[in-house]
PDB file of C-alpha atoms in Angstrom:
ATOM      1  CA  MET A  18      16.991  20.946 -20.603  1.00 63.00           C
ATOM      2  CA  PHE A  19      16.890  23.136 -23.682  1.00 70.00           C
ATOM      3  CA  ASP A  20      20.466  22.601 -24.778  1.00 80.00           C
ATOM      4  CA  THR A  21      19.615  20.805 -28.037  1.00 85.00           C
ATOM      5  CA  LEU A  22      17.019  21.263 -30.729  1.00 89.00           C
ATOM      6  CA  ALA A  23      15.678  17.759 -30.115  1.00 85.00           C
ATOM      7  CA  SER A  24      14.998  18.530 -26.439  1.00 85.00           C
ATOM      8  CA  GLN A  25      13.261  21.775 -27.387  1.00 89.00           C
ATOM      9  CA  ILE A  26      11.038  19.981 -29.890  1.00 92.00           C
ATOM     10  CA  GLY A  27      10.280  17.221 -27.370  1.00 91.00           C
ATOM     11  CA  PHE A  28       9.312  19.752 -24.725  1.00 93.00           C
ATOM     12  CA  ALA A  29       7.092  21.618 -27.202  1.00 94.00           C
ATOM     13  CA  ILE A  30       5.326  18.367 -28.094  1.00 95.00           C
ATOM     14  CA  ALA A  31       4.822  17.609 -24.397  1.00 95.00           C
ATOM     15  CA  VAL A  32       3.344  21.063 -23.791  1.00 96.00           C
ATOM     16  CA  LEU A  33       0.998  20.756 -26.796  1.00 97.00           C
ATOM     17  CA  VAL A  34      -0.243  17.303 -25.758  1.00 97.00           C
ATOM     18  CA  THR A  35      -0.711  18.432 -22.163  1.00 97.00           C
ATOM     19  CA  ALA A  36      -2.617  21.535 -23.248  1.00 97.00           C
ATOM     20  CA  PHE A  37      -4.835  19.408 -25.492  1.00 96.00           C
ATOM     21  CA  ALA A  38      -5.492  16.973 -22.626  1.00 96.00           C
ATOM     22  CA  PHE A  39      -6.382  19.812 -20.252  1.00 96.00           C
ATOM     23  CA  LEU A  40      -8.662  21.513 -22.782  1.00 95.00           C
ATOM     24  CA  LYS A  41     -10.428  18.531 -24.346  1.00 94.00           C
ATOM     25  CA  GLY A  42      -9.876  15.579 -22.021  1.00 92.00           C
ATOM     26  CA  ASP A  43     -11.828  14.383 -19.019  1.00 92.00           C
ATOM     27  CA  GLU A  44     -10.527  14.021 -15.474  1.00 94.00           C
ATOM     28  CA  PRO A  45      -8.328  10.931 -16.084  1.00 94.00           C
ATOM     29  CA  GLU A  46      -6.622  12.602 -19.041  1.00 95.00           C
ATOM     30  CA  ARG A  47      -6.019  15.768 -17.041  1.00 96.00           C
ATOM     31  CA  ILE A  48      -4.565  13.802 -14.144  1.00 96.00           C
ATOM     32  CA  GLY A  49      -2.306  11.815 -16.482  1.00 96.00           C
ATOM     33  CA  ALA A  50      -1.119  14.897 -18.361  1.00 96.00           C
ATOM     34  CA  GLY A  51      -0.546  16.845 -15.160  1.00 96.00           C
ATOM     35  CA  ALA A  52       1.404  13.982 -13.610  1.00 97.00           C
ATOM     36  CA  TYR A  53       3.483  13.698 -16.786  1.00 97.00           C
ATOM     37  CA  MET A  54       4.387  17.387 -16.754  1.00 96.00           C
ATOM     38  CA  LEU A  55       5.153  17.348 -13.028  1.00 96.00           C
ATOM     39  CA  GLY A  56       7.417  14.371 -13.628  1.00 95.00           C
ATOM     40  CA  LEU A  57       9.068  16.113 -16.558  1.00 94.00           C
ATOM     41  CA  PHE A  58       9.898  19.212 -14.521  1.00 93.00           C
ATOM     42  CA  ALA A  59      10.921  17.201 -11.462  1.00 94.00           C
ATOM     43  CA  SER A  60      13.228  15.009 -13.539  1.00 91.00           C
ATOM     44  CA  GLN A  61      14.958  18.107 -14.858  1.00 89.00           C
ATOM     45  CA  LEU A  62      15.616  19.228 -11.291  1.00 90.00           C
ATOM     46  CA  VAL A  63      17.109  15.937 -10.072  1.00 89.00           C
ATOM     47  CA  GLN A  64      18.897  14.786 -13.237  1.00 83.00           C
ATOM     48  CA  ASP A  65      22.656  14.393 -12.947  1.00 76.00           C
ATOM     49  CA  LYS A  66      24.082  14.564 -16.456  1.00 73.00           C
ATOM     50  CA  SER A  67      27.553  13.509 -15.322  1.00 71.00           C
ATOM     51  CA  ALA A  68      26.324  10.149 -13.937  1.00 66.00           C
ATOM     52  CA  SER A  69      25.166   8.510 -17.167  1.00 63.00           C
ATOM     53  CA  GLY A  70      26.358   4.974 -16.383  1.00 63.00           C
ATOM     54  CA  THR A  71      25.076   4.728 -12.824  1.00 72.00           C
ATOM     55  CA  THR A  72      21.615   4.459 -11.357  1.00 76.00           C
ATOM     56  CA  GLN A  73      19.995   7.842 -10.942  1.00 83.00           C
ATOM     57  CA  TRP A  74      17.812   7.235  -7.926  1.00 88.00           C
ATOM     58  CA  GLY A  75      15.861  10.468  -8.230  1.00 90.00           C
ATOM     59  CA  LEU A  76      14.862   9.804 -11.829  1.00 91.00           C
ATOM     60  CA  MET A  77      13.953   6.222 -11.022  1.00 92.00           C
ATOM     61  CA  ALA A  78      11.761   7.369  -8.117  1.00 94.00           C
ATOM     62  CA  ILE A  79       9.983   9.955 -10.279  1.00 96.00           C
ATOM     63  CA  ASP A  80       9.366   7.425 -13.053  1.00 95.00           C
ATOM     64  CA  ALA A  81       8.132   4.822 -10.559  1.00 96.00           C
ATOM     65  CA  LEU A  82       5.786   7.394  -9.004  1.00 97.00           C
ATOM     66  CA  PHE A  83       4.363   8.256 -12.426  1.00 96.00           C
ATOM     67  CA  LEU A  84       3.911   4.535 -13.074  1.00 96.00           C
ATOM     68  CA  ALA A  85       1.974   4.269  -9.806  1.00 97.00           C
ATOM     69  CA  VAL A  86      -0.256   7.217 -10.765  1.00 96.00           C
ATOM     70  CA  CYS A  87      -0.997   5.654 -14.151  1.00 95.00           C
ATOM     71  CA  ALA A  88      -1.646   2.265 -12.553  1.00 96.00           C
ATOM     72  CA  GLY A  89      -4.181   3.968 -10.299  1.00 95.00           C
ATOM     73  CA  LEU A  90      -5.783   5.601 -13.327  1.00 95.00           C
ATOM     74  CA  ALA A  91      -5.919   2.255 -15.126  1.00 94.00           C
ATOM     75  CA  TRP A  92      -7.514   0.658 -12.096  1.00 95.00           C
ATOM     76  CA  LYS A  93     -10.118   3.355 -11.419  1.00 93.00           C
ATOM     77  CA  SER A  94     -11.064   4.539 -14.906  1.00 90.00           C
ATOM     78  CA  ARG A  95     -12.701   2.612 -17.723  1.00 88.00           C
ATOM     79  CA  ARG A  96     -10.292   3.928 -20.312  1.00 91.00           C
ATOM     80  CA  ALA A  97      -7.754   1.960 -22.310  1.00 93.00           C
ATOM     81  CA  TRP A  98      -5.005   4.561 -22.614  1.00 94.00           C
ATOM     82  CA  PRO A  99      -3.741   4.272 -18.988  1.00 95.00           C
ATOM     83  CA  ILE A 100      -2.962   0.609 -19.620  1.00 95.00           C
ATOM     84  CA  TRP A 101      -0.783   1.571 -22.581  1.00 96.00           C
ATOM     85  CA  VAL A 102       0.874   4.274 -20.513  1.00 96.00           C
ATOM     86  CA  CYS A 103       1.573   1.726 -17.759  1.00 96.00           C
ATOM     87  CA  ALA A 104       3.169  -0.622 -20.265  1.00 96.00           C
ATOM     88  CA  LEU A 105       5.392   2.088 -21.720  1.00 96.00           C
ATOM     89  CA  GLN A 106       6.256   3.544 -18.325  1.00 96.00           C
ATOM     90  CA  SER A 107       7.185   0.047 -17.147  1.00 96.00           C
ATOM     91  CA  LEU A 108       9.809  -0.025 -19.912  1.00 94.00           C
ATOM     92  CA  ILE A 109      11.262   3.192 -18.553  1.00 93.00           C
ATOM     93  CA  VAL A 110      11.355   1.926 -14.971  1.00 94.00           C
ATOM     94  CA  MET A 111      12.895  -1.371 -16.113  1.00 92.00           C
ATOM     95  CA  SER A 112      15.591   0.579 -17.956  1.00 88.00           C
ATOM     96  CA  HIS A 113      16.513   2.204 -14.651  1.00 86.00           C
ATOM     97  CA  LEU A 114      16.511  -1.205 -12.982  1.00 87.00           C
ATOM     98  CA  LEU A 115      18.963  -2.509 -15.592  1.00 84.00           C
ATOM     99  CA  THR A 116      21.538  -0.013 -14.374  1.00 79.00           C
ATOM    100  CA  LEU A 117      20.730  -1.015 -10.786  1.00 77.00           C
ATOM    101  CA  VAL A 118      21.582  -4.682 -11.350  1.00 80.00           C
ATOM    102  CA  ASP A 119      24.817  -3.642 -13.074  1.00 71.00           C
ATOM    103  CA  PHE A 120      23.757  -4.692 -16.564  1.00 73.00           C
ATOM    104  CA  ARG A 121      25.190  -1.572 -18.123  1.00 71.00           C
ATOM    105  CA  PRO A 122      23.449  -1.050 -21.440  1.00 72.00           C
ATOM    106  CA  PRO A 123      25.072   1.379 -23.850  1.00 78.00           C
ATOM    107  CA  PRO A 124      24.002   4.930 -22.935  1.00 76.00           C
ATOM    108  CA  GLY A 125      22.554   5.454 -26.404  1.00 81.00           C
ATOM    109  CA  ALA A 126      20.259   2.438 -26.038  1.00 84.00           C
ATOM    110  CA  PHE A 127      19.235   3.515 -22.533  1.00 82.00           C
ATOM    111  CA  TYR A 128      18.234   7.005 -23.673  1.00 85.00           C
ATOM    112  CA  LEU A 129      16.581   5.671 -26.840  1.00 90.00           C
ATOM    113  CA  VAL A 130      14.267   3.391 -24.848  1.00 90.00           C
ATOM    114  CA  ILE A 131      13.371   6.194 -22.446  1.00 90.00           C
ATOM    115  CA  ASN A 132      12.733   8.749 -25.187  1.00 91.00           C
ATOM    116  CA  ILE A 133      10.672   6.492 -27.450  1.00 94.00           C
ATOM    117  CA  ALA A 134       8.615   5.236 -24.514  1.00 95.00           C
ATOM    118  CA  SER A 135       8.038   8.835 -23.393  1.00 94.00           C
ATOM    119  CA  TYR A 136       6.726   9.736 -26.841  1.00 95.00           C
ATOM    120  CA  GLY A 137       4.487   6.676 -26.638  1.00 96.00           C
ATOM    121  CA  VAL A 138       3.159   7.932 -23.303  1.00 96.00           C
ATOM    122  CA  LEU A 139       2.384  11.305 -24.882  1.00 96.00           C
ATOM    123  CA  ILE A 140       0.658   9.648 -27.834  1.00 96.00           C
ATOM    124  CA  SER A 141      -1.443   7.536 -25.463  1.00 96.00           C
ATOM    125  CA  ILE A 142      -2.507  10.597 -23.450  1.00 96.00           C
ATOM    126  CA  ALA A 143      -3.353  12.486 -26.643  1.00 96.00           C
ATOM    127  CA  VAL A 144      -5.406   9.585 -28.010  1.00 96.00           C
ATOM    128  CA  GLY A 145      -7.225   9.269 -24.679  1.00 95.00           C
ATOM    129  CA  ALA A 146      -8.045  12.980 -24.652  1.00 95.00           C
ATOM    130  CA  PHE A 147      -9.235  12.793 -28.255  1.00 96.00           C
ATOM    131  CA  TRP A 148     -11.521   9.836 -27.498  1.00 95.00           C
ATOM    132  CA  ALA A 149     -12.948  11.588 -24.423  1.00 93.00           C
ATOM    133  CA  TRP A 150     -13.591  14.703 -26.487  1.00 93.00           C
ATOM    134  CA  GLN A 151     -15.298  12.700 -29.238  1.00 93.00           C
ATOM    135  CA  GLU A 152     -17.465  10.822 -26.716  1.00 91.00           C
ATOM    136  CA  ARG A 153     -18.660  14.129 -25.259  1.00 89.00           C
ATOM    137  CA  ARG A 154     -19.371  15.491 -28.733  1.00 88.00           C
ATOM    138  CA  ALA A 155     -21.321  12.358 -29.676  1.00 91.00           C
ATOM    139  CA  ALA A 156     -23.362  12.660 -26.483  1.00 85.00           C
ATOM    140  CA  GLY A 157     -24.132  16.294 -27.305  1.00 82.00           C
ATOM    141  CA  LEU A 158     -22.382  17.643 -24.222  1.00 79.00           C
ATOM    142  CA  GLU A 159     -20.010  19.842 -26.175  1.00 71.00           C
TER     143      GLU A 159
END
């Protein structure tokens, strides 16, 4: 996982956003951040770096499970950020489905979509935690 500088920076950003969500966010933000980190660690365990052109069933299952968690958050909470996370996570799941239907996109495009959408997920969680924190401050609860 930490073989390149870009992966180290990405992991550091994920840890910072997750820590911010756990410290300043409400329950939906904590659930979303925790599910993201669990998915991040689980994807590192099941990832097969030699099978870049084929469907990686483990990664697709983890991403689909995270999509289901975020869909549940969007359904049960009154927040806007889970809807954005669902949209971005749907891009990731659809990228996996492209390899399933044998529409082999170039590996660079595949990883670019997944990485940019993952950063969008992190931005959405961070914005949601910030809004929750500001709402509590405005209400005088913090």
